[in-house]
Amino acid sequence: MRYAFLDEEAKKEIRRSILKAIAIPGYIVSFASREMPVARGWGTGGLQVTLAIINESDTLKVIDQGCDGSVNAVNIRNFIHSVTNVKTTTSTKEASIIQTRHRVPEIELKEGQTLVYQVPMPDILETVEPNTAKAKLMHANANYSKLWVLLYEDTSMFGDSRISNRYPVLVNNRYAMDPSPIPKYDTLKLNNCKALQLFGAGREKKIYAIPPYTKVEPLKFEDKEFKVESFQGHFCNRCGSKNSFLDEVYLDDGRVKYFCNDTDYCDMNLQGKL
Amino acid sequence: MAYYAIKGGEDAIRNSLHFYKDKIENSNNLEEEKIINSLGFAIDKILSEGSLYSKKLASQAIKRSAGDLLNAAFFLRAHRSSCQRIGICKPLDVNNMKIKRRISSSFKDIEGGQILGASNDYEIKLLIEQESLEYNYENYSDKTNIIKSALTPLREDGLVKVLKEEEEPWDITRSFPLAPYPRSALMQMMSRGESGSMLGFAYTSMRGYGDVHPTIGDLRVGSLDINFTHPFSNKEVKIGEIEATSVECVGTFNKDEDDEVKLTTGFGFCFGENETKAISMSILDLTLYNNTYSVGTENIIASDFEMIMQHIDGIESFGFANHYKLPHYVTFQTDFQIFKSAKKYAQEEKE
C-alpha cells in the first residue's frame, strides 16, 4: 500500500486546497474528494485532510464525540496507522494532529498543533438555501440575511435560536462558516485558537480552514447572550470535574450519572496532570 | 457501566469483524470465475457504480460483502483511490461498438436490423420450471457487427437538436465542479450513479413530476476497444476491451439556439450490461437539458441540476445513511437542552 493510502496526485490536490483555504479563512474550497475505504459520512473528509498532511514525525490522536475509544475513532486511527505507521496517542497535549468528530478537546490547544474536523455539511447556508449556486453568490456578497431572519424567527418563537450544534460562526469578520456539529459549548473555543483548524467534508467535497489566532464569533444579536450547554449542579462522577462537557449516562438501575465527555481530559484530571 | 462500554471500541470492532468473517465464510469460498460467469448482472452493476472496470476485483468485492451490492461497489471505489492514473484513453464512439444486442423502439425497420440478443424481457416470470423451447437462429458474429445508431439518418438530416460541445470534458474524479455544472460532469456523475436512485429520479419525470415520455431511439449492448497512445512508440495501441451499454432516447421537439424546431434527445452510457440504468440516464439527460414542455407541474425534480448532481451517487448516499449508526450522544444532548429551554419559553409565553 502507498504511504498514506492516497496517490500522489490526490495528495497534491488536497494540499493545494488546504493552502487556499488557509489563505482565505472560512472560505469553502472545492476539491475532488477521493473515495476512501471508510464509508462516506464516516469521516472521509477529515481522513483525506489528515492523510494529505501527515508525515513520519507526527503523533496522531483521533476522537469521536469526545472519546478516543469510540468505535469510529478506533477504526480511523487504526487505518491511518496501518498506512503511515505514525505514532498514535490519546493525549491531547502530545498529539501534533488531532482528527475529531464533533468535539473540540477540553485541554487548550497550542501552537504547532492541527485540529482536523470531520464535516458532514460544509456550508452553513445549506440550512437556509439548499441550492449551492445561490448559496455561493450569497457568500460572495456576504449576504447572510436569511441566516439572520432564521435567527430572528427562532428567537421570537422560542426565546433563542433552535440551532443546538453546528451553530453558525463568522470567521475573520467575513465568511459565515459551519463549524461542524460541535456543541455550542465548543463554539467559543474556535476563536483566537493557537492551533491550525482544518475542516474536511468528503461526501460534499469541500475543505475550509481557520488559521491560528483568527477571530471567530457566533452569529448572534448584540443584545442577546450566546448561551452554551449548561451542566449546572452536575459534576463528573469519575474525576469530579465541574467545568467540562458532560455526558448523561443512564445506569442499569435507571439512575442518571454524569461523566466527562472528553476521556483524555478525564484521565488527566484523575491523574492530577492538568 | 455504559461509560466504559463506550471505550471498548477496539475489542468491539475486532469481535464484530470476526463475526462478520464467519457470516461471509461461505461467500468467501465461492470461486471468482464462477461468480463472473454466473452473476454477470451483479458484476456489471457494481463495475458501473464502482467506476472501476475489473470483473475479477468486482467478484472479490461481491464475496467480501456477501452479495450486498452497494457495499461491493464501495470496495471498488475505495480501491480506485489508491491507483495512480497512467493516462487517458482515446475517446470511445458507441457507433463503433461490437454489438451483442441492439434495439430501437422509435423505428420498426432500422439499418442493421433489430437484434434482441440475450434478454429475458419477454419471459413470463414464473418461478415454476418451464419446458425448454426449441430455437433456431442465424449465426452472427459480434466481432464484425458494427452498426451506426438508429438515429444517424435523422441526425444527418439535421433534425436532431445538438447541444453545444464542451472544449475539454470535465473530470469529476480530479476536480469537482461548482454549479452551474458542465454537462460532461453530470454525465460522469450519472454514468457511475446508483441504478436504483437514477431509476427513481427518471421515474418521477416519466410520471407526475415532468412530462418526458421518451422513446428508445437506440439501445445497444456490446464491447468497445480501448485505445491508448503508447508512451514510447507514440503509436495508437489497443490495450483492451470493455462491455458497455449505451442509450439514445428521443423526446419531444423543441426550438434550438437558432430558433429552429428540432427533435430533442438524451444520452445514457455506462460500463457493463445495465440497461435500466442507461435508459434512466438518457431520460435524466433529456429532462435536464430539454425541459420546456412541462404542462402539468412546475415541480420537476428530475430537471433540477442540483437534485441529480448531488443525490444519485450510491457510495455517497448509502455511506451517509449508514453514518447514523455512529454515536451521536453529544449532538443529541445539545438538541435536548435546546428543546427543553424552547419548550419552557413557549410554555411561559402561553401563560
XYZ file of C-alpha atoms in Angstrom:
625
model
C 0.000 0.000 0.000
C 1.132 3.511 -0.881
C 2.270 5.778 2.014
C -0.827 7.451 3.447
C -3.066 5.490 1.046
C -3.832 8.301 -1.426
C -1.992 8.542 -4.716
C 0.442 11.444 -5.024
C -1.741 13.493 -7.373
C -4.569 13.351 -4.861
C -2.319 14.440 -2.006
C -1.020 17.321 -4.065
C -4.515 18.488 -4.902
C -5.684 18.270 -1.296
C -2.630 20.178 -0.041
C -3.244 22.944 -2.565
C -6.882 23.149 -1.470
C -5.787 23.337 2.172
C -3.340 26.171 1.392
C -6.040 28.098 -0.411
C -8.435 27.525 2.483
C -5.888 28.826 4.998
C -5.274 31.900 2.844
C -8.984 32.798 2.903
C -10.222 31.956 6.421
C -13.713 30.450 6.430
C -13.986 30.268 2.640
C -15.164 26.931 1.232
C -12.733 25.367 -1.263
C -13.978 22.640 -3.580
C -11.838 19.549 -4.104
C -12.232 16.264 -5.970
C -12.505 14.108 -2.817
C -11.424 10.538 -3.375
C -13.463 7.607 -2.179
C -11.883 6.178 0.942
C -12.045 2.662 2.354
C -14.244 4.199 5.060
C -17.845 4.981 4.094
C -18.951 8.464 3.098
C -20.266 10.268 6.150
C -17.915 8.392 8.464
C -15.106 10.940 8.303
C -13.710 10.649 4.785
C -13.162 14.418 4.563
C -11.171 14.615 7.775
C -9.376 11.453 6.776
C -8.246 12.866 3.440
C -7.042 16.080 5.075
C -5.128 14.121 7.714
C -3.590 11.756 5.159
C -2.524 14.665 2.971
C -0.683 16.495 5.786
C 0.649 13.647 7.906
C 4.294 12.555 7.932
C 6.622 10.304 9.929
C 7.301 12.895 12.632
C 3.623 13.327 13.534
C 1.785 11.984 16.540
C -1.853 11.288 15.850
C -4.926 11.428 18.062
C -8.413 10.587 16.818
C -11.592 11.320 18.775
C -15.236 10.657 18.039
C -17.782 12.588 20.105
C -15.039 13.292 22.633
C -13.729 9.776 23.044
C -10.586 8.062 21.729
C -12.077 4.647 22.406
C -15.287 5.117 20.420
C -15.676 2.633 17.558
C -15.303 5.087 14.688
C -12.285 6.770 16.268
C -10.603 3.419 16.773
C -11.346 2.401 13.236
C -9.965 5.588 11.690
C -6.903 5.662 13.944
C -6.086 2.051 13.095
C -6.473 2.716 9.391
C -4.229 5.806 9.418
C -1.671 3.930 11.487
C -1.741 0.975 9.086
C -0.933 3.160 6.064
C 1.548 5.562 7.719
C 2.964 3.795 10.754
C 2.861 7.083 12.701
C 2.849 7.173 16.473
C -0.661 7.389 17.921
C -1.746 8.794 21.252
C -4.847 9.553 23.280
C -3.185 12.571 24.856
C -4.303 15.980 23.593
C -1.028 17.515 24.804
C 1.207 15.036 22.944
C -0.626 14.974 19.612
C 0.525 17.027 16.631
C -2.563 16.151 14.572
C -5.956 15.597 16.176
C -8.727 14.356 13.962
C -12.107 14.934 15.545
C -15.733 14.226 15.043
C -17.947 16.862 16.632
C -15.864 17.943 19.665
C -13.034 20.335 20.450
C -10.751 18.901 23.172
C -11.199 20.380 26.651
C -7.453 20.924 27.093
C -6.443 24.101 25.293
C -4.633 23.514 22.020
C -1.223 25.016 21.419
C 0.825 26.381 18.539
C 2.030 23.792 16.069
C -0.956 21.524 16.585
C -3.538 20.885 13.870
C -7.150 20.072 14.626
C -8.831 18.279 11.708
C -12.635 18.314 11.818
C -14.837 15.742 10.099
C -17.623 17.722 8.465
C -20.987 16.421 7.228
C -22.458 19.719 5.890
C -19.767 22.235 4.962
C -21.959 25.177 4.022
C -23.891 26.853 6.832
C -26.139 28.435 4.206
C -27.466 24.993 3.341
C -29.803 25.460 6.313
C -31.499 28.338 4.526
C -30.545 27.839 0.863
C -30.051 24.289 -0.465
C -29.175 25.484 -3.971
C -25.362 25.626 -3.975
C -25.141 28.128 -6.840
C -27.345 30.605 -4.986
C -25.504 29.958 -1.723
C -22.169 30.719 -3.379
C -23.489 34.057 -4.580
C -24.735 34.841 -1.087
C -21.257 34.114 0.307
C -19.678 36.305 -2.364
C -21.871 39.211 -1.314
C -21.540 38.375 2.386
C -25.316 38.284 2.258
C -26.306 36.376 5.367
C -29.726 37.952 5.757
C -31.503 34.588 5.517
C -29.498 33.308 8.486
C -30.398 36.432 10.462
C -34.061 36.015 9.608
C -33.928 32.402 10.789
C -32.256 33.556 13.989
C -34.903 36.262 14.468
C -37.838 33.911 13.880
C -36.453 31.336 16.289
C -35.763 33.975 18.938
C -39.279 35.379 18.712
C -40.889 31.959 18.958
C -38.584 30.034 21.257
C -36.550 32.696 23.025
C -33.327 31.600 21.326
C -32.031 30.010 18.148
C -33.152 26.412 17.724
C -29.728 25.519 16.347
C -28.192 23.362 19.052
C -24.973 22.220 17.419
C -23.105 23.322 14.263
C -24.003 26.866 15.315
C -23.105 29.417 12.595
C -19.946 31.448 13.153
C -18.469 34.455 11.398
C -14.799 33.995 10.577
C -12.420 36.944 10.388
C -15.418 39.333 10.057
C -16.136 37.949 6.607
C -17.390 34.404 5.967
C -20.253 32.689 7.753
C -18.989 29.196 8.433
C -20.290 25.836 9.571
C -18.110 24.739 12.495
C -19.289 21.090 12.032
C -21.743 19.630 14.563
C -19.779 20.616 17.662
C -21.875 21.672 20.682
C -22.317 25.398 21.321
C -20.090 24.776 24.342
C -17.171 24.299 21.918
C -18.024 27.133 19.528
C -16.213 29.766 21.562
C -13.006 27.705 21.531
C -12.643 28.315 17.799
C -11.915 31.977 18.447
C -8.273 33.011 18.555
C -7.245 29.361 18.753
C -3.487 28.790 18.809
C -3.736 25.685 16.653
C -4.488 25.431 12.952
C -8.044 24.235 12.356
C -8.814 22.365 9.147
C -12.254 21.176 8.075
C -12.799 18.339 5.583
C -16.131 17.289 4.072
C -15.580 14.168 1.977
C -19.052 13.455 0.663
C -19.657 17.121 -0.129
C -16.098 17.535 -1.483
C -15.168 20.702 0.408
C -12.266 21.911 2.530
C -12.061 25.063 4.676
C -9.825 26.362 7.410
C -9.293 28.705 10.318
C -5.629 29.770 10.630
C -4.220 30.189 14.157
C -5.190 33.370 16.029
C -8.221 34.142 13.857
C -11.312 35.924 15.121
C -14.305 33.590 15.148
C -17.643 34.719 16.594
C -21.005 33.010 16.819
C -23.713 34.729 14.788
C -25.969 36.403 17.345
C -27.868 39.591 18.048
C -25.927 42.231 20.002
C -28.415 42.288 22.873
C -28.653 38.505 23.149
C -26.357 36.357 25.189
C -24.774 33.364 23.432
C -25.941 30.553 25.674
C -23.968 27.347 25.741
C -24.984 23.967 27.136
C -25.092 24.026 30.905
C -24.436 21.233 33.355
C -25.114 23.301 36.428
C -25.204 21.298 39.614
C -23.608 18.292 37.961
C -20.058 17.035 38.010
C -18.119 14.134 36.541
C -18.684 11.031 38.650
C -15.235 9.768 37.746
C -12.805 12.693 38.062
C -15.046 15.209 39.833
C -14.688 17.906 37.146
C -17.260 20.700 37.323
C -16.172 22.566 34.226
C -16.194 20.165 31.324
C -18.799 18.985 28.823
C -20.622 16.088 30.490
C -22.353 13.020 29.094
C -25.586 11.910 30.700
C -25.297 8.206 31.338
C -28.226 6.009 32.343
C -27.079 3.301 34.701
C -28.599 -0.156 34.713
C -30.676 0.692 37.764
C -32.216 3.665 35.944
C -30.229 6.365 37.762
C -28.599 9.131 35.730
C -24.959 9.938 36.276
C -22.636 12.380 34.588
C -19.163 11.769 33.178
C -16.655 13.866 31.254
C -17.273 13.576 27.533
C -13.587 14.185 26.784
C -11.988 10.987 28.088
C -8.410 12.282 27.847
C -9.346 15.314 29.958
C -10.999 12.988 32.478
C -7.909 10.762 32.675
C -5.556 13.748 33.056
C -7.744 15.263 35.760
C -7.841 11.961 37.620
C -4.045 11.727 37.480
C -3.690 15.347 38.584
C -1.864 16.223 35.372
C -3.962 19.162 34.235
C -21.348 0.501 33.189
C -22.236 2.304 29.989
C -19.399 4.790 30.255
C -16.814 2.089 29.973
C -18.780 0.278 27.285
C -18.206 3.282 25.025
C -14.479 2.924 25.465
C -14.472 -0.733 24.408
C -14.356 0.211 20.711
C -11.169 -1.625 19.868
C -12.400 -5.014 21.107
C -15.890 -4.443 19.816
C -14.658 -3.799 16.288
C -12.348 -6.794 16.346
C -15.099 -9.105 17.540
C -17.630 -7.681 15.160
C -15.268 -8.202 12.226
C -14.682 -11.731 13.425
C -18.406 -12.488 13.499
C -18.751 -10.930 10.064
C -15.974 -13.114 8.733
C -17.894 -16.151 9.944
C -21.034 -14.818 8.348
C -19.417 -14.460 4.929
C -17.352 -17.623 5.162
C -19.480 -19.404 2.573
C -19.335 -16.496 0.130
C -15.580 -16.372 0.532
C -15.367 -19.971 -0.625
C -17.076 -19.211 -3.946
C -14.812 -19.318 -6.950
C -14.324 -15.915 -8.545
C -14.589 -17.345 -12.027
C -17.975 -18.824 -11.148
C -19.302 -15.506 -9.849
C -18.153 -13.735 -13.004
C -19.808 -16.343 -15.198
C -22.965 -16.835 -13.199
C -23.858 -13.479 -11.652
C -22.994 -11.261 -14.609
C -25.582 -8.576 -13.913
C -24.422 -8.203 -10.321
C -20.849 -7.844 -11.559
C -21.917 -5.307 -14.179
C -23.929 -3.230 -11.709
C -21.018 -2.758 -9.355
C -18.434 -2.262 -12.115
C -20.525 0.630 -13.244
C -21.279 2.100 -9.824
C -17.784 1.450 -8.538
C -16.431 3.051 -11.732
C -13.629 0.541 -11.977
C -13.646 -1.945 -14.823
C -12.315 -5.156 -13.341
C -14.540 -8.222 -13.232
C -12.048 -10.027 -11.049
C -11.991 -7.307 -8.399
C -15.767 -6.992 -8.716
C -16.207 -10.680 -7.943
C -13.911 -10.332 -4.920
C -15.968 -7.373 -3.764
C -19.198 -9.382 -4.056
C -17.649 -12.145 -1.954
C -16.379 -9.722 0.669
C -19.802 -8.132 1.001
C -21.772 -11.392 0.738
C -23.884 -10.022 -2.088
C -24.607 -6.555 -0.657
C -24.035 -4.769 -3.948
C -23.877 -1.217 -2.569
C -21.125 -2.388 -0.275
C -19.422 -4.211 -3.131
C -19.356 -1.100 -5.325
C -17.899 0.762 -2.343
C -14.991 -1.726 -2.229
C -14.212 -0.961 -5.884
C -14.368 2.810 -5.438
C -12.083 2.635 -2.431
C -9.594 0.539 -4.342
C -9.708 3.052 -7.165
C -8.435 5.822 -4.874
C -5.118 4.067 -4.373
C -4.465 3.600 -8.107
C -2.234 6.102 -9.844
C -3.568 7.309 -13.202
C -1.300 6.360 -16.092
C -3.068 8.262 -18.804
C -6.271 8.880 -20.676
C -7.531 6.572 -23.422
C -8.815 7.721 -26.795
C -12.459 8.829 -26.858
C -14.906 5.965 -27.403
C -17.544 6.156 -30.123
C -20.566 3.974 -29.407
C -21.190 3.770 -33.153
C -18.136 1.517 -33.230
C -19.496 -0.857 -30.632
C -19.311 -4.555 -31.461
C -22.937 -5.266 -30.812
C -24.471 -8.143 -28.831
C -27.880 -6.558 -28.607
C -29.375 -3.503 -30.218
C -32.956 -2.372 -30.350
C -34.871 0.708 -31.362
C -38.454 1.326 -30.365
C -38.714 4.515 -32.423
C -38.441 2.719 -35.743
C -39.868 -0.563 -36.973
C -37.194 -1.053 -39.561
C -33.671 0.133 -38.982
C -30.438 -0.224 -40.833
C -28.714 -3.294 -39.453
C -31.976 -4.581 -38.001
C -33.254 -5.113 -34.518
C -31.014 -7.517 -32.608
C -32.683 -8.827 -29.498
C -29.629 -10.792 -28.403
C -29.848 -12.360 -24.962
C -32.713 -10.958 -22.983
C -35.470 -12.127 -20.688
C -37.625 -9.052 -21.321
C -40.365 -11.243 -22.786
C -40.086 -14.141 -20.373
C -43.194 -14.983 -18.429
C -41.857 -14.526 -14.934
C -42.985 -17.657 -13.188
C -40.749 -19.431 -10.768
C -42.056 -22.841 -11.766
C -39.891 -24.741 -14.223
C -40.961 -24.171 -17.820
C -40.371 -26.536 -20.709
C -37.370 -25.569 -22.720
C -38.144 -24.038 -26.056
C -36.713 -25.049 -29.350
C -34.831 -22.316 -31.061
C -33.155 -21.730 -34.326
C -31.201 -18.668 -35.379
C -28.818 -17.388 -37.968
C -25.257 -17.257 -36.907
C -23.818 -13.829 -36.497
C -20.541 -12.685 -35.107
C -20.324 -9.803 -32.685
C -16.745 -9.313 -33.824
C -17.860 -7.635 -37.011
C -21.301 -6.482 -36.034
C -20.806 -2.729 -36.073
C -23.863 -0.638 -36.843
C -24.399 3.081 -36.543
C -27.018 4.432 -34.180
C -30.567 4.213 -35.487
C -30.824 7.963 -35.083
C -27.954 8.576 -37.519
C -30.203 9.323 -40.553
C -32.190 11.887 -38.551
C -29.008 13.403 -37.258
C -27.507 13.607 -40.735
C -30.648 15.382 -41.933
C -30.167 17.969 -39.187
C -33.422 17.085 -37.422
C -31.882 16.446 -34.025
C -31.076 19.279 -31.643
C -27.354 19.283 -30.922
C -26.117 20.624 -27.600
C -23.037 22.809 -27.599
C -19.865 20.790 -27.342
C -17.505 21.444 -24.457
C -13.917 22.182 -25.402
C -12.457 19.935 -22.745
C -14.602 17.436 -20.850
C -14.654 17.844 -17.097
C -13.182 15.089 -14.925
C -15.140 14.745 -11.689
C -12.555 12.385 -10.237
C -9.895 15.105 -10.407
C -11.870 18.210 -9.529
C -15.472 18.569 -8.536
C -17.273 21.419 -10.316
C -19.356 24.125 -8.726
C -22.788 24.945 -10.121
C -23.671 25.513 -12.921
C -22.349 22.051 -13.698
C -20.935 21.269 -17.124
C -22.852 18.507 -18.909
C -19.772 16.288 -19.069
C -19.557 16.352 -15.260
C -23.236 15.494 -14.908
C -22.893 12.660 -17.417
C -19.930 11.231 -15.487
C -21.853 11.501 -12.248
C -24.746 9.617 -13.827
C -22.546 7.061 -15.522
C -21.356 5.917 -12.110
C -24.567 6.723 -10.255
C -26.582 4.154 -8.347
C -29.006 2.353 -10.668
C -31.942 2.462 -8.261
C -31.555 6.154 -7.418
C -31.373 7.053 -11.094
C -34.372 4.935 -11.939
C -36.265 6.651 -9.126
C -35.479 10.159 -10.349
C -36.117 9.230 -14.005
C -39.444 7.706 -12.988
C -40.576 10.987 -11.401
C -40.155 12.740 -14.732
C -41.990 9.986 -16.609
C -44.874 10.142 -14.158
C -46.426 13.164 -12.466
C -43.416 15.436 -11.991
C -42.497 16.261 -15.560
C -43.700 15.108 -18.914
C -40.795 13.325 -20.503
C -42.224 10.400 -22.427
C -39.298 9.311 -24.486
C -38.951 6.530 -26.969
C -35.787 4.484 -27.186
C -34.077 5.603 -30.358
C -31.167 3.231 -29.978
C -30.255 0.917 -27.145
C -27.108 -1.119 -27.579
C -25.053 -3.531 -25.545
C -21.675 -4.721 -26.732
C -17.969 -4.220 -26.491
C -15.719 -1.288 -27.248
C -11.987 -1.250 -27.908
C -9.864 0.808 -25.558
C -7.072 2.513 -27.436
C -4.154 4.282 -25.923
C -1.179 6.214 -27.244
C 1.877 4.173 -26.376
C 4.193 6.313 -24.212
C 7.354 5.173 -26.018
C 6.388 4.373 -29.593
C 3.735 7.130 -29.710
C 1.578 4.766 -31.727
C -2.038 4.058 -31.015
C -2.415 0.617 -29.476
C -5.410 -1.387 -28.323
C -4.988 -2.201 -24.653
C -8.274 -3.991 -24.036
C -11.997 -4.170 -24.457
C -14.862 -3.180 -22.216
C -18.502 -4.186 -22.275
C -20.867 -1.263 -22.121
C -24.471 -0.170 -22.558
C -25.487 2.940 -24.431
C -28.898 4.501 -24.992
C -30.141 7.353 -27.096
C -33.697 8.334 -26.319
C -35.890 10.742 -28.239
C -38.163 13.256 -26.550
C -40.449 15.894 -27.956
C -39.375 18.602 -30.366
C -38.138 21.979 -29.285
C -36.592 25.145 -30.641
C -32.823 25.175 -30.667
C -30.495 28.177 -30.261
C -31.024 29.222 -33.886
C -34.786 29.142 -33.376
C -35.158 26.023 -35.484
C -37.535 23.301 -34.434
C -35.583 20.128 -33.693
C -36.114 16.773 -32.088
C -34.560 16.502 -28.650
C -32.556 13.517 -27.446
C -30.907 12.250 -24.296
C -27.882 10.024 -23.905
C -27.002 7.325 -21.429
C -23.803 5.326 -21.144
C -22.293 3.038 -18.545
C -19.896 0.153 -18.010
C -21.316 -3.360 -18.342
C -24.798 -4.519 -19.215
C -27.048 -2.159 -17.259
C -29.985 -1.347 -19.489
C -32.314 0.082 -16.855
C -29.580 2.393 -15.662
C -28.602 3.543 -19.150
C -32.244 4.219 -20.065
C -32.739 6.156 -16.817
C -29.604 8.170 -17.545
C -30.796 9.067 -21.049
C -34.150 10.198 -19.635
C -32.446 12.314 -16.977
C -30.197 13.870 -19.616
C -33.268 14.662 -21.682
C -35.168 16.051 -18.695
C -32.264 18.241 -17.601
C -31.489 19.801 -20.943
C -34.833 19.801 -22.750
C -37.305 20.615 -20.112
C -39.552 23.228 -21.674
C -42.642 21.268 -22.450
C -43.877 20.628 -18.973
C -47.515 21.411 -18.579
C -48.619 19.509 -15.518
C -46.352 20.849 -12.840
C -43.626 23.321 -12.079
C -42.130 20.973 -9.571
C -39.927 18.899 -11.858
C -37.470 17.250 -9.537
C -35.501 15.469 -12.256
C -34.790 18.672 -14.187
C -33.084 20.235 -11.183
C -29.330 20.007 -11.783
C -28.549 20.125 -8.073
C -31.008 17.347 -7.395
C -29.334 14.992 -9.865
C -25.711 16.050 -9.411
C -25.787 15.749 -5.636
C -28.124 12.847 -4.934
C -27.608 9.885 -7.238
C -24.271 8.532 -6.091
C -24.719 5.223 -4.317
C -21.447 5.292 -2.404
C -22.220 8.733 -1.028
C -25.873 8.291 -0.164
C -25.509 4.829 1.332
C -22.481 5.927 3.358
C -24.298 8.920 4.764
C -27.458 6.958 5.561
C -25.346 4.425 7.441
C -23.386 7.037 9.374
C -26.479 7.476 11.526
C -25.334 4.263 13.179
C -22.357 6.148 14.627
C -22.645 7.519 18.176
C -24.494 10.852 18.283
C -24.794 11.388 22.009
C -23.124 14.807 22.081
C -25.256 16.192 19.267
C -28.368 14.668 20.773
C -27.597 16.144 24.168
C -27.253 19.616 22.664
C -30.561 19.120 20.822
C -32.230 18.017 24.005
C -31.061 21.025 26.019
C -32.296 23.415 23.338
C -35.576 21.519 23.151
C -36.106 21.805 26.894
C -35.398 25.535 27.030
C -37.568 26.229 23.940
C -40.410 24.234 25.457
C -40.077 26.186 28.682
C -40.052 29.512 26.799
C -43.141 28.576 24.759
C -44.936 27.494 27.934
C -44.118 30.759 29.701
C -45.265 32.779 26.676
C -48.597 30.956 26.777
C -49.075 31.785 30.437
